[in-house]
Amino acid sequence: MASAATEAAANTAAQEQANGNGEQKTRHSEVGHKSLLKSDELYQYILDTSVYPREPESMKELREVTAKHPWNLMTTSADEGQFLNMLIKLIGAKKTMEIGVYTGYSLLATALALPEDGTILAMDINRENYELGLPSIEKAGVAHKIDFREGPALPLLDDLVADEKNHGTFDFVFVDADKDNYLNYHERLLKLVKPGGLIGYDNTLWNGSVVLPDDAPMRKYIRYYRDFVLVLNKALAADQRVEICQLPVGDGVTLCRVK
Amino acid sequence: MSMAGATTWPAPPAVRRWTRMRADAGGVRSGGPPAARARRLLFDGRRSGWVAESPAAWRGRVLVHGAHKGVSSARGTAPAMAANGDEVKSIHSNESSKTLLKSEELYEYMLNTMVYSREHERLRELRLISEQHSRGFMSSPPDEAQLLSMLLKLTGARNTIEVGVFTGCSVLVTALAIPDDGRVVAIDVSREYFDLGLPVIEKAGVAHKVDFREGPALPILDELLSDEGNEGKFDFAFVDADKENYGGYHEQLLRLVRVGGVLAYDNTLWGGSVALPEDAPLKESDREMRAVLRAFNAKIAADRRVEAVQLPVADGITLCRRVV
């Protein structure tokens, strides 16, 4: 999530969760369920059977570094990282973009999947977090594929759109950032992504809160962004410029294939 | 019997029983005695082993897997009971939960918000026909259909294989997704259910892409393999059939599907039972199926010829990408 508001929210969430021992339990999905699935055990089964045994060493290292960070609720989960890695390979993506990096778990998953001459234009308002993960990315030998830009994404996207040479040049974009800007990103990405290309929007089931009644108890940042997520889902469903598929991987990822 | 941590399983007794029974029955569609008995056995190619076609008429039925109610009592054992004294239900039936998600509401939200409004008219028609069927729970649910369509288009798949067809929901979604000169070889032991779906597939204008083969899949896949031109010819395979044979299908499909192509296996989380503790109440048939699937999942995880992800869509779909 790449905005000052979401970082502040993450910070507040971190404070909310700190217990008397000073330990931080700040995962986005920490309250009750670890995932969108019917039991923690089922999620753990998937992780233990299919994800962790195949997780590259560099990703494991990055994940462990991130787990110590107070805002780790923002990170991509291991099952989602694995899925992104597979998607990139399945579509043969070469030129990609990532909006919202945090410490770089999904960025690394993407970089490992891309060919040697693949590229990722990566944006985040906070370079400091990215620098936590960068050593793992360098160790994996894929840092040269990443062009990291610090700052808000919209101005950079507008710059790209302003030059027609950039239109329809991206194969894949992963958006894991400030939910109140997803639809703004969407309009620009539809110009920048090639026909048949893929956009993935993260957190579109928002910890399952999309089906909670308005007066249900909710963490502050969940409540704050929930309306944006509900509007986003409806808008994507109605957008005939893309084909869609929402998957209960991680916190819900919606794939949009540009027609 | 503790199964935790083992990576290979002996065939459950049920499978051996089928083999004897199958030998006795001489296969489903062969003529001559005991043909009369054989015809009353329907090999449920999608989910179970041998299933009695008309339970009332078939005495001495041996339903081994599958979601036929009362299976335990038919075999003379007491039905599995939950702690509160209720009889344990089958994991798959027309009344069972359709989702692995934490609530039915969340699943309904996904369907209502993101799926139904995008569902092709003919897919919806076939879905509604299938839902009326007594075995309607075997159909590919609409969110799974949407994922299949997305994957087929993303990968530009042209030639595909489907093992296990039922009424043809996934065949239809495949035929709609692949190009006009694409082909789906669709295999099922019985065309009885496929014949329910064929008119809808024809109405959709894509029946010319469908090459339906009736019979058990192992010999048909062997037949495909006997033609050298078929090695690595296929882009995508979807398997939604008898779980005990998933391992066998995997070996054959790894030759038929090209390097970089997709092999997708359905029902690999079996209602989430793969994660339940050993003493959790389960119908015997589900217990056996769980063992089969745990073994298959472990096999795939260790198979370096593929990269795989296990998606909690529908009843669990394992997506494999062939790498060597």
JSON list of N, CA and C in Angstrom, two decimals, chain A residues 35-38 41-42 45-46 49-50 54 82-83 86 89-91 205 207 210-211 230 233 236-237 239 242-249 254-255 257, chain B residues 100-102 105-106 109-110 113-114 118 146-147 150 153-155 262 269 271-272 274-275 294 297 300-301 303-304 306-313 319 321:
[
{"chain": "A", "resi": 35, "resn": "SER", "atom": "N", "xyz": [-6.34, -16.31, 7.04]},
{"chain": "A", "resi": 35, "resn": "SER", "atom": "CA", "xyz": [-6.56, -16.27, 5.60]},
{"chain": "A", "resi": 35, "resn": "SER", "atom": "C", "xyz": [-8.06, -16.14, 5.36]},
{"chain": "A", "resi": 36, "resn": "LEU", "atom": "N", "xyz": [-8.44, -16.24, 4.11]},
{"chain": "A", "resi": 36, "resn": "LEU", "atom": "CA", "xyz": [-9.86, -16.19, 3.77]},
{"chain": "A", "resi": 36, "resn": "LEU", "atom": "C", "xyz": [-10.51, -17.57, 3.86]},
{"chain": "A", "resi": 37, "resn": "LEU", "atom": "N", "xyz": [-9.72, -18.57, 4.22]},
{"chain": "A", "resi": 37, "resn": "LEU", "atom": "CA", "xyz": [-10.21, -19.94, 4.16]},
{"chain": "A", "resi": 37, "resn": "LEU", "atom": "C", "xyz": [-10.93, -20.37, 5.42]},
{"chain": "A", "resi": 38, "resn": "LYS", "atom": "N", "xyz": [-11.63, -21.52, 5.32]},
{"chain": "A", "resi": 38, "resn": "LYS", "atom": "CA", "xyz": [-12.51, -21.90, 6.41]},
{"chain": "A", "resi": 38, "resn": "LYS", "atom": "C", "xyz": [-11.79, -22.31, 7.69]},
{"chain": "A", "resi": 41, "resn": "GLU", "atom": "N", "xyz": [-5.99, -24.26, 9.74]},
{"chain": "A", "resi": 41, "resn": "GLU", "atom": "CA", "xyz": [-5.32, -25.53, 9.44]},
{"chain": "A", "resi": 41, "resn": "GLU", "atom": "C", "xyz": [-5.27, -25.78, 7.94]},
{"chain": "A", "resi": 42, "resn": "LEU", "atom": "N", "xyz": [-6.36, -25.45, 7.24]},
{"chain": "A", "resi": 42, "resn": "LEU", "atom": "CA", "xyz": [-6.38, -25.66, 5.80]},
{"chain": "A", "resi": 42, "resn": "LEU", "atom": "C", "xyz": [-5.35, -24.77, 5.11]},
{"chain": "A", "resi": 45, "resn": "TYR", "atom": "N", "xyz": [-2.01, -26.14, 5.75]},
{"chain": "A", "resi": 45, "resn": "TYR", "atom": "CA", "xyz": [-1.78, -27.33, 4.92]},
{"chain": "A", "resi": 45, "resn": "TYR", "atom": "C", "xyz": [-1.26, -26.91, 3.55]},
{"chain": "A", "resi": 46, "resn": "ILE", "atom": "N", "xyz": [-1.91, -25.91, 2.96]},
{"chain": "A", "resi": 46, "resn": "ILE", "atom": "CA", "xyz": [-1.48, -25.44, 1.64]},
{"chain": "A", "resi": 46, "resn": "ILE", "atom": "C", "xyz": [-0.05, -24.91, 1.71]},
{"chain": "A", "resi": 49, "resn": "THR", "atom": "N", "xyz": [2.38, -27.94, 2.39]},
{"chain": "A", "resi": 49, "resn": "THR", "atom": "CA", "xyz": [2.47, -28.96, 1.35]},
{"chain": "A", "resi": 49, "resn": "THR", "atom": "C", "xyz": [3.01, -28.40, 0.05]},
{"chain": "A", "resi": 50, "resn": "SER", "atom": "N", "xyz": [2.47, -27.24, -0.36]},
{"chain": "A", "resi": 50, "resn": "SER", "atom": "CA", "xyz": [2.76, -26.77, -1.72]},
{"chain": "A", "resi": 50, "resn": "SER", "atom": "C", "xyz": [3.64, -25.53, -1.79]},
{"chain": "A", "resi": 54, "resn": "ARG", "atom": "N", "xyz": [8.80, -25.30, -1.86]},
{"chain": "A", "resi": 54, "resn": "ARG", "atom": "CA", "xyz": [9.31, -24.82, -3.14]},
{"chain": "A", "resi": 54, "resn": "ARG", "atom": "C", "xyz": [9.72, -23.35, -3.10]},
{"chain": "A", "resi": 82, "resn": "GLN", "atom": "N", "xyz": [3.85, -17.15, -4.63]},
{"chain": "A", "resi": 82, "resn": "GLN", "atom": "CA", "xyz": [4.04, -18.33, -5.48]},
{"chain": "A", "resi": 82, "resn": "GLN", "atom": "C", "xyz": [3.12, -18.25, -6.70]},
{"chain": "A", "resi": 83, "resn": "PHE", "atom": "N", "xyz": [1.89, -17.80, -6.47]},
{"chain": "A", "resi": 83, "resn": "PHE", "atom": "CA", "xyz": [0.92, -17.72, -7.55]},
{"chain": "A", "resi": 83, "resn": "PHE", "atom": "C", "xyz": [1.34, -16.67, -8.58]},
{"chain": "A", "resi": 86, "resn": "MET", "atom": "N", "xyz": [4.05, -17.98, -10.77]},
{"chain": "A", "resi": 86, "resn": "MET", "atom": "CA", "xyz": [3.54, -18.89, -11.80]},
{"chain": "A", "resi": 86, "resn": "MET", "atom": "C", "xyz": [2.85, -18.11, -12.92]},
{"chain": "A", "resi": 89, "resn": "LYS", "atom": "N", "xyz": [5.20, -16.57, -15.43]},
{"chain": "A", "resi": 89, "resn": "LYS", "atom": "CA", "xyz": [5.77, -17.57, -16.34]},
{"chain": "A", "resi": 89, "resn": "LYS", "atom": "C", "xyz": [4.72, -18.05, -17.34]},
{"chain": "A", "resi": 90, "resn": "LEU", "atom": "N", "xyz": [3.49, -18.22, -16.89]},
{"chain": "A", "resi": 90, "resn": "LEU", "atom": "CA", "xyz": [2.44, -18.72, -17.78]},
{"chain": "A", "resi": 90, "resn": "LEU", "atom": "C", "xyz": [2.16, -17.73, -18.91]},
{"chain": "A", "resi": 91, "resn": "ILE", "atom": "N", "xyz": [2.20, -16.43, -18.60]},
{"chain": "A", "resi": 91, "resn": "ILE", "atom": "CA", "xyz": [1.87, -15.46, -19.65]},
{"chain": "A", "resi": 91, "resn": "ILE", "atom": "C", "xyz": [3.10, -15.01, -20.41]},
{"chain": "A", "resi": 205, "resn": "LEU", "atom": "N", "xyz": [-10.68, -8.71, -1.36]},
{"chain": "A", "resi": 205, "resn": "LEU", "atom": "CA", "xyz": [-11.69, -9.27, -0.45]},
{"chain": "A", "resi": 205, "resn": "LEU", "atom": "C", "xyz": [-11.52, -8.72, 0.96]},
{"chain": "A", "resi": 207, "resn": "ASN", "atom": "N", "xyz": [-9.85, -8.97, 3.81]},
{"chain": "A", "resi": 207, "resn": "ASN", "atom": "CA", "xyz": [-9.97, -9.77, 5.02]},
{"chain": "A", "resi": 207, "resn": "ASN", "atom": "C", "xyz": [-11.38, -10.32, 5.22]},
{"chain": "A", "resi": 210, "resn": "VAL", "atom": "N", "xyz": [-15.72, -7.42, 3.31]},
{"chain": "A", "resi": 210, "resn": "VAL", "atom": "CA", "xyz": [-16.68, -6.99, 2.29]},
{"chain": "A", "resi": 210, "resn": "VAL", "atom": "C", "xyz": [-18.09, -7.51, 2.56]},
{"chain": "A", "resi": 211, "resn": "VAL", "atom": "N", "xyz": [-18.21, -8.53, 3.39]},
{"chain": "A", "resi": 211, "resn": "VAL", "atom": "CA", "xyz": [-19.55, -9.06, 3.69]},
{"chain": "A", "resi": 211, "resn": "VAL", "atom": "C", "xyz": [-19.98, -8.77, 5.12]},
{"chain": "A", "resi": 230, "resn": "LEU", "atom": "N", "xyz": [-15.25, -2.11, -1.89]},
{"chain": "A", "resi": 230, "resn": "LEU", "atom": "CA", "xyz": [-16.58, -2.49, -2.39]},
{"chain": "A", "resi": 230, "resn": "LEU", "atom": "C", "xyz": [-16.86, -1.80, -3.73]},
{"chain": "A", "resi": 233, "resn": "ASN", "atom": "N", "xyz": [-14.64, -3.35, -6.54]},
{"chain": "A", "resi": 233, "resn": "ASN", "atom": "CA", "xyz": [-15.10, -4.64, -7.03]},
{"chain": "A", "resi": 233, "resn": "ASN", "atom": "C", "xyz": [-16.27, -4.48, -8.00]},
{"chain": "A", "resi": 236, "resn": "LEU", "atom": "N", "xyz": [-14.94, -2.96, -11.34]},
{"chain": "A", "resi": 236, "resn": "LEU", "atom": "CA", "xyz": [-14.21, -3.90, -12.19]},
{"chain": "A", "resi": 236, "resn": "LEU", "atom": "C", "xyz": [-15.18, -4.90, -12.82]},
{"chain": "A", "resi": 237, "resn": "ALA", "atom": "N", "xyz": [-16.17, -5.33, -12.05]},
{"chain": "A", "resi": 237, "resn": "ALA", "atom": "CA", "xyz": [-17.14, -6.29, -12.57]},
{"chain": "A", "resi": 237, "resn": "ALA", "atom": "C", "xyz": [-17.90, -5.71, -13.75]},
{"chain": "A", "resi": 239, "resn": "ASP", "atom": "N", "xyz": [-16.75, -3.35, -15.80]},
{"chain": "A", "resi": 239, "resn": "ASP", "atom": "CA", "xyz": [-15.87, -2.79, -16.82]},
{"chain": "A", "resi": 239, "resn": "ASP", "atom": "C", "xyz": [-15.66, -3.76, -17.97]},
{"chain": "A", "resi": 242, "resn": "VAL", "atom": "N", "xyz": [-12.21, -5.11, -19.67]},
{"chain": "A", "resi": 242, "resn": "VAL", "atom": "CA", "xyz": [-11.38, -6.19, -19.14]},
{"chain": "A", "resi": 242, "resn": "VAL", "atom": "C", "xyz": [-12.21, -7.44, -18.90]},
{"chain": "A", "resi": 243, "resn": "GLU", "atom": "N", "xyz": [-11.54, -8.60, -18.93]},
{"chain": "A", "resi": 243, "resn": "GLU", "atom": "CA", "xyz": [-12.14, -9.83, -18.42]},
{"chain": "A", "resi": 243, "resn": "GLU", "atom": "C", "xyz": [-11.60, -10.00, -17.01]},
{"chain": "A", "resi": 244, "resn": "ILE", "atom": "N", "xyz": [-12.43, -10.50, -16.12]},
{"chain": "A", "resi": 244, "resn": "ILE", "atom": "CA", "xyz": [-12.04, -10.53, -14.72]},
{"chain": "A", "resi": 244, "resn": "ILE", "atom": "C", "xyz": [-12.09, -11.93, -14.13]},
{"chain": "A", "resi": 245, "resn": "CYS", "atom": "N", "xyz": [-11.34, -12.08, -13.04]},
{"chain": "A", "resi": 245, "resn": "CYS", "atom": "CA", "xyz": [-11.42, -13.31, -12.26]},
{"chain": "A", "resi": 245, "resn": "CYS", "atom": "C", "xyz": [-10.90, -12.99, -10.87]},
{"chain": "A", "resi": 246, "resn": "GLN", "atom": "N", "xyz": [-11.76, -13.14, -9.88]},
{"chain": "A", "resi": 246, "resn": "GLN", "atom": "CA", "xyz": [-11.34, -12.85, -8.51]},
{"chain": "A", "resi": 246, "resn": "GLN", "atom": "C", "xyz": [-11.01, -14.15, -7.80]},
{"chain": "A", "resi": 247, "resn": "LEU", "atom": "N", "xyz": [-9.85, -14.22, -7.21]},
{"chain": "A", "resi": 247, "resn": "LEU", "atom": "CA", "xyz": [-9.39, -15.44, -6.56]},
{"chain": "A", "resi": 247, "resn": "LEU", "atom": "C", "xyz": [-9.18, -15.23, -5.07]},
{"chain": "A", "resi": 248, "resn": "PRO", "atom": "N", "xyz": [-9.57, -16.20, -4.24]},
{"chain": "A", "resi": 248, "resn": "PRO", "atom": "CA", "xyz": [-9.38, -16.08, -2.79]},
{"chain": "A", "resi": 248, "resn": "PRO", "atom": "C", "xyz": [-7.96, -16.44, -2.37]},
{"chain": "A", "resi": 249, "resn": "VAL", "atom": "N", "xyz": [-6.98, -16.01, -3.14]},
{"chain": "A", "resi": 249, "resn": "VAL", "atom": "CA", "xyz": [-5.58, -16.23, -2.79]},
{"chain": "A", "resi": 249, "resn": "VAL", "atom": "C", "xyz": [-5.13, -15.03, -1.97]},
{"chain": "A", "resi": 254, "resn": "THR", "atom": "N", "xyz": [-7.76, -9.81, -7.72]},
{"chain": "A", "resi": 254, "resn": "THR", "atom": "CA", "xyz": [-8.63, -9.78, -8.90]},
{"chain": "A", "resi": 254, "resn": "THR", "atom": "C", "xyz": [-7.76, -9.60, -10.13]},
{"chain": "A", "resi": 255, "resn": "LEU", "atom": "N", "xyz": [-7.83, -10.60, -11.00]},
{"chain": "A", "resi": 255, "resn": "LEU", "atom": "CA", "xyz": [-7.08, -10.56, -12.26]},
{"chain": "A", "resi": 255, "resn": "LEU", "atom": "C", "xyz": [-7.94, -9.88, -13.31]},
{"chain": "A", "resi": 257, "resn": "ARG", "atom": "N", "xyz": [-7.84, -9.11, -17.38]},
{"chain": "A", "resi": 257, "resn": "ARG", "atom": "CA", "xyz": [-7.16, -9.28, -18.66]},
{"chain": "A", "resi": 257, "resn": "ARG", "atom": "C", "xyz": [-7.70, -8.22, -19.62]},
{"chain": "B", "resi": 100, "resn": "LEU", "atom": "N", "xyz": [-14.54, -23.42, 0.11]},
{"chain": "B", "resi": 100, "resn": "LEU", "atom": "CA", "xyz": [-13.50, -23.58, 1.13]},
{"chain": "B", "resi": 100, "resn": "LEU", "atom": "C", "xyz": [-13.29, -22.28, 1.89]},
{"chain": "B", "resi": 101, "resn": "LEU", "atom": "N", "xyz": [-14.06, -21.26, 1.53]},
{"chain": "B", "resi": 101, "resn": "LEU", "atom": "CA", "xyz": [-13.87, -19.96, 2.16]},
{"chain": "B", "resi": 101, "resn": "LEU", "atom": "C", "xyz": [-14.47, -19.93, 3.56]},
{"chain": "B", "resi": 102, "resn": "LYS", "atom": "N", "xyz": [-14.10, -18.91, 4.32]},
{"chain": "B", "resi": 102, "resn": "LYS", "atom": "CA", "xyz": [-14.48, -18.88, 5.72]},
{"chain": "B", "resi": 102, "resn": "LYS", "atom": "C", "xyz": [-15.96, -18.66, 5.97]},
{"chain": "B", "resi": 105, "resn": "GLU", "atom": "N", "xyz": [-21.29, -16.58, 3.01]},
{"chain": "B", "resi": 105, "resn": "GLU", "atom": "CA", "xyz": [-21.60, -15.21, 2.59]},
{"chain": "B", "resi": 105, "resn": "GLU", "atom": "C", "xyz": [-20.50, -14.65, 1.71]},
{"chain": "B", "resi": 106, "resn": "LEU", "atom": "N", "xyz": [-19.25, -14.94, 2.10]},
{"chain": "B", "resi": 106, "resn": "LEU", "atom": "CA", "xyz": [-18.13, -14.42, 1.32]},
{"chain": "B", "resi": 106, "resn": "LEU", "atom": "C", "xyz": [-18.14, -15.03, -0.07]},
{"chain": "B", "resi": 109, "resn": "TYR", "atom": "N", "xyz": [-20.86, -13.49, -2.04]},
{"chain": "B", "resi": 109, "resn": "TYR", "atom": "CA", "xyz": [-20.45, -12.16, -2.46]},
{"chain": "B", "resi": 109, "resn": "TYR", "atom": "C", "xyz": [-19.61, -12.23, -3.73]},
{"chain": "B", "resi": 110, "resn": "MET", "atom": "N", "xyz": [-18.64, -13.14, -3.74]},
{"chain": "B", "resi": 110, "resn": "MET", "atom": "CA", "xyz": [-17.77, -13.27, -4.92]},
{"chain": "B", "resi": 110, "resn": "MET", "atom": "C", "xyz": [-18.60, -13.63, -6.15]},
{"chain": "B", "resi": 113, "resn": "THR", "atom": "N", "xyz": [-20.98, -10.61, -7.06]},
{"chain": "B", "resi": 113, "resn": "THR", "atom": "CA", "xyz": [-20.34, -9.36, -7.48]},
{"chain": "B", "resi": 113, "resn": "THR", "atom": "C", "xyz": [-19.49, -9.55, -8.73]},
{"chain": "B", "resi": 114, "resn": "MET", "atom": "N", "xyz": [-18.77, -10.67, -8.78]},
{"chain": "B", "resi": 114, "resn": "MET", "atom": "CA", "xyz": [-17.73, -10.80, -9.82]},
{"chain": "B", "resi": 114, "resn": "MET", "atom": "C", "xyz": [-17.99, -11.88, -10.86]},
{"chain": "B", "resi": 118, "resn": "ARG", "atom": "N", "xyz": [-20.89, -11.80, -15.36]},
{"chain": "B", "resi": 118, "resn": "ARG", "atom": "CA", "xyz": [-19.98, -12.02, -16.48]},
{"chain": "B", "resi": 118, "resn": "ARG", "atom": "C", "xyz": [-20.15, -13.39, -17.12]},
{"chain": "B", "resi": 146, "resn": "GLN", "atom": "N", "xyz": [-14.80, -19.54, -14.49]},
{"chain": "B", "resi": 146, "resn": "GLN", "atom": "CA", "xyz": [-14.23, -18.23, -14.81]},
{"chain": "B", "resi": 146, "resn": "GLN", "atom": "C", "xyz": [-12.70, -18.28, -14.76]},
{"chain": "B", "resi": 147, "resn": "LEU", "atom": "N", "xyz": [-12.17, -19.00, -13.79]},
{"chain": "B", "resi": 147, "resn": "LEU", "atom": "CA", "xyz": [-10.71, -19.14, -13.69]},
{"chain": "B", "resi": 147, "resn": "LEU", "atom": "C", "xyz": [-10.17, -19.91, -14.90]},
{"chain": "B", "resi": 150, "resn": "MET", "atom": "N", "xyz": [-10.07, -17.68, -17.89]},
{"chain": "B", "resi": 150, "resn": "MET", "atom": "CA", "xyz": [-8.99, -16.70, -17.78]},
{"chain": "B", "resi": 150, "resn": "MET", "atom": "C", "xyz": [-7.65, -17.34, -18.11]},
{"chain": "B", "resi": 153, "resn": "LYS", "atom": "N", "xyz": [-7.21, -18.21, -21.85]},
{"chain": "B", "resi": 153, "resn": "LYS", "atom": "CA", "xyz": [-6.97, -17.03, -22.68]},
{"chain": "B", "resi": 153, "resn": "LYS", "atom": "C", "xyz": [-5.60, -16.44, -22.40]},
{"chain": "B", "resi": 154, "resn": "LEU", "atom": "N", "xyz": [-5.21, -16.40, -21.14]},
{"chain": "B", "resi": 154, "resn": "LEU", "atom": "CA", "xyz": [-3.90, -15.83, -20.79]},
{"chain": "B", "resi": 154, "resn": "LEU", "atom": "C", "xyz": [-2.77, -16.62, -21.43]},
{"chain": "B", "resi": 155, "resn": "THR", "atom": "N", "xyz": [-2.95, -17.94, -21.49]},
{"chain": "B", "resi": 155, "resn": "THR", "atom": "CA", "xyz": [-1.87, -18.77, -22.02]},
{"chain": "B", "resi": 155, "resn": "THR", "atom": "C", "xyz": [-2.00, -19.00, -23.52]},
{"chain": "B", "resi": 262, "resn": "VAL", "atom": "N", "xyz": [0.01, -26.32, -19.13]},
{"chain": "B", "resi": 262, "resn": "VAL", "atom": "CA", "xyz": [-0.67, -26.41, -17.83]},
{"chain": "B", "resi": 262, "resn": "VAL", "atom": "C", "xyz": [-1.37, -27.75, -17.65]},
{"chain": "B", "resi": 269, "resn": "LEU", "atom": "N", "xyz": [-8.36, -30.43, -2.54]},
{"chain": "B", "resi": 269, "resn": "LEU", "atom": "CA", "xyz": [-8.44, -30.12, -1.12]},
{"chain": "B", "resi": 269, "resn": "LEU", "atom": "C", "xyz": [-9.61, -30.83, -0.44]},
{"chain": "B", "resi": 271, "resn": "GLY", "atom": "N", "xyz": [-12.90, -30.64, 0.17]},
{"chain": "B", "resi": 271, "resn": "GLY", "atom": "CA", "xyz": [-13.71, -30.02, 1.21]},
{"chain": "B", "resi": 271, "resn": "GLY", "atom": "C", "xyz": [-12.88, -29.50, 2.37]},
{"chain": "B", "resi": 272, "resn": "GLY", "atom": "N", "xyz": [-11.56, -29.47, 2.20]},
{"chain": "B", "resi": 272, "resn": "GLY", "atom": "CA", "xyz": [-10.70, -29.04, 3.30]},
{"chain": "B", "resi": 272, "resn": "GLY", "atom": "C", "xyz": [-10.35, -30.20, 4.22]},
{"chain": "B", "resi": 274, "resn": "VAL", "atom": "N", "xyz": [-8.38, -32.54, 3.86]},
{"chain": "B", "resi": 274, "resn": "VAL", "atom": "CA", "xyz": [-6.95, -32.87, 3.86]},
{"chain": "B", "resi": 274, "resn": "VAL", "atom": "C", "xyz": [-6.24, -32.27, 5.06]},
{"chain": "B", "resi": 275, "resn": "ALA", "atom": "N", "xyz": [-6.85, -31.26, 5.66]},
{"chain": "B", "resi": 275, "resn": "ALA", "atom": "CA", "xyz": [-6.22, -30.60, 6.81]},
{"chain": "B", "resi": 275, "resn": "ALA", "atom": "C", "xyz": [-6.85, -30.99, 8.14]},
{"chain": "B", "resi": 294, "resn": "ARG", "atom": "N", "xyz": [-4.25, -36.60, -0.36]},
{"chain": "B", "resi": 294, "resn": "ARG", "atom": "CA", "xyz": [-3.04, -36.19, 0.37]},
{"chain": "B", "resi": 294, "resn": "ARG", "atom": "C", "xyz": [-1.81, -36.76, -0.32]},
{"chain": "B", "resi": 297, "resn": "ASN", "atom": "N", "xyz": [-1.23, -34.86, -3.58]},
{"chain": "B", "resi": 297, "resn": "ASN", "atom": "CA", "xyz": [-0.68, -33.52, -3.32]},
{"chain": "B", "resi": 297, "resn": "ASN", "atom": "C", "xyz": [0.80, -33.59, -2.98]},
{"chain": "B", "resi": 300, "resn": "ILE", "atom": "N", "xyz": [2.81, -34.37, -6.15]},
{"chain": "B", "resi": 300, "resn": "ILE", "atom": "CA", "xyz": [2.97, -33.21, -7.02]},
{"chain": "B", "resi": 300, "resn": "ILE", "atom": "C", "xyz": [3.99, -32.24, -6.42]},
{"chain": "B", "resi": 301, "resn": "ALA", "atom": "N", "xyz": [3.91, -32.04, -5.12]},
{"chain": "B", "resi": 301, "resn": "ALA", "atom": "CA", "xyz": [4.83, -31.09, -4.47]},
{"chain": "B", "resi": 301, "resn": "ALA", "atom": "C", "xyz": [6.28, -31.53, -4.67]},
{"chain": "B", "resi": 303, "resn": "ASP", "atom": "N", "xyz": [7.37, -33.37, -7.25]},
{"chain": "B", "resi": 303, "resn": "ASP", "atom": "CA", "xyz": [7.66, -33.67, -8.65]},
{"chain": "B", "resi": 303, "resn": "ASP", "atom": "C", "xyz": [8.36, -32.48, -9.33]},
{"chain": "B", "resi": 304, "resn": "ARG", "atom": "N", "xyz": [9.65, -32.68, -9.59]},
{"chain": "B", "resi": 304, "resn": "ARG", "atom": "CA", "xyz": [10.44, -31.58, -10.15]},
{"chain": "B", "resi": 304, "resn": "ARG", "atom": "C", "xyz": [10.18, -31.33, -11.62]},
{"chain": "B", "resi": 306, "resn": "VAL", "atom": "N", "xyz": [7.35, -30.44, -12.63]},
{"chain": "B", "resi": 306, "resn": "VAL", "atom": "CA", "xyz": [6.35, -29.38, -12.67]},
{"chain": "B", "resi": 306, "resn": "VAL", "atom": "C", "xyz": [6.60, -28.37, -11.56]},
{"chain": "B", "resi": 307, "resn": "GLU", "atom": "N", "xyz": [6.10, -27.16, -11.78]},
{"chain": "B", "resi": 307, "resn": "GLU", "atom": "CA", "xyz": [5.92, -26.21, -10.68]},
{"chain": "B", "resi": 307, "resn": "GLU", "atom": "C", "xyz": [4.43, -26.17, -10.45]},
{"chain": "B", "resi": 308, "resn": "ALA", "atom": "N", "xyz": [4.03, -26.08, -9.18]},
{"chain": "B", "resi": 308, "resn": "ALA", "atom": "CA", "xyz": [2.61, -26.19, -8.89]},
{"chain": "B", "resi": 308, "resn": "ALA", "atom": "C", "xyz": [2.17, -25.21, -7.82]},
{"chain": "B", "resi": 309, "resn": "VAL", "atom": "N", "xyz": [0.94, -24.71, -7.97]},
{"chain": "B", "resi": 309, "resn": "VAL", "atom": "CA", "xyz": [0.31, -23.97, -6.89]},
{"chain": "B", "resi": 309, "resn": "VAL", "atom": "C", "xyz": [-1.02, -24.62, -6.59]},
{"chain": "B", "resi": 310, "resn": "GLN", "atom": "N", "xyz": [-1.39, -24.54, -5.33]},
{"chain": "B", "resi": 310, "resn": "GLN", "atom": "CA", "xyz": [-2.65, -25.13, -4.92]},
{"chain": "B", "resi": 310, "resn": "GLN", "atom": "C", "xyz": [-3.61, -23.98, -4.62]},
{"chain": "B", "resi": 311, "resn": "LEU", "atom": "N", "xyz": [-4.63, -23.82, -5.44]},
{"chain": "B", "resi": 311, "resn": "LEU", "atom": "CA", "xyz": [-5.54, -22.69, -5.29]},
{"chain": "B", "resi": 311, "resn": "LEU", "atom": "C", "xyz": [-6.79, -23.12, -4.55]},
{"chain": "B", "resi": 312, "resn": "PRO", "atom": "N", "xyz": [-7.23, -22.35, -3.56]},
{"chain": "B", "resi": 312, "resn": "PRO", "atom": "CA", "xyz": [-8.43, -22.72, -2.80]},
{"chain": "B", "resi": 312, "resn": "PRO", "atom": "C", "xyz": [-9.71, -22.29, -3.52]},
{"chain": "B", "resi": 313, "resn": "VAL", "atom": "N", "xyz": [-9.74, -22.47, -4.82]},
{"chain": "B", "resi": 313, "resn": "VAL", "atom": "CA", "xyz": [-10.92, -22.15, -5.62]},
{"chain": "B", "resi": 313, "resn": "VAL", "atom": "C", "xyz": [-11.79, -23.40, -5.66]},
{"chain": "B", "resi": 319, "resn": "LEU", "atom": "N", "xyz": [-2.74, -26.26, -9.85]},
{"chain": "B", "resi": 319, "resn": "LEU", "atom": "CA", "xyz": [-2.29, -25.82, -11.17]},
{"chain": "B", "resi": 319, "resn": "LEU", "atom": "C", "xyz": [-0.82, -26.18, -11.32]},
{"chain": "B", "resi": 321, "resn": "ARG", "atom": "N", "xyz": [2.57, -26.37, -13.90]},
{"chain": "B", "resi": 321, "resn": "ARG", "atom": "CA", "xyz": [3.19, -25.93, -15.13]},
{"chain": "B", "resi": 321, "resn": "ARG", "atom": "C", "xyz": [4.33, -26.89, -15.42]}
]
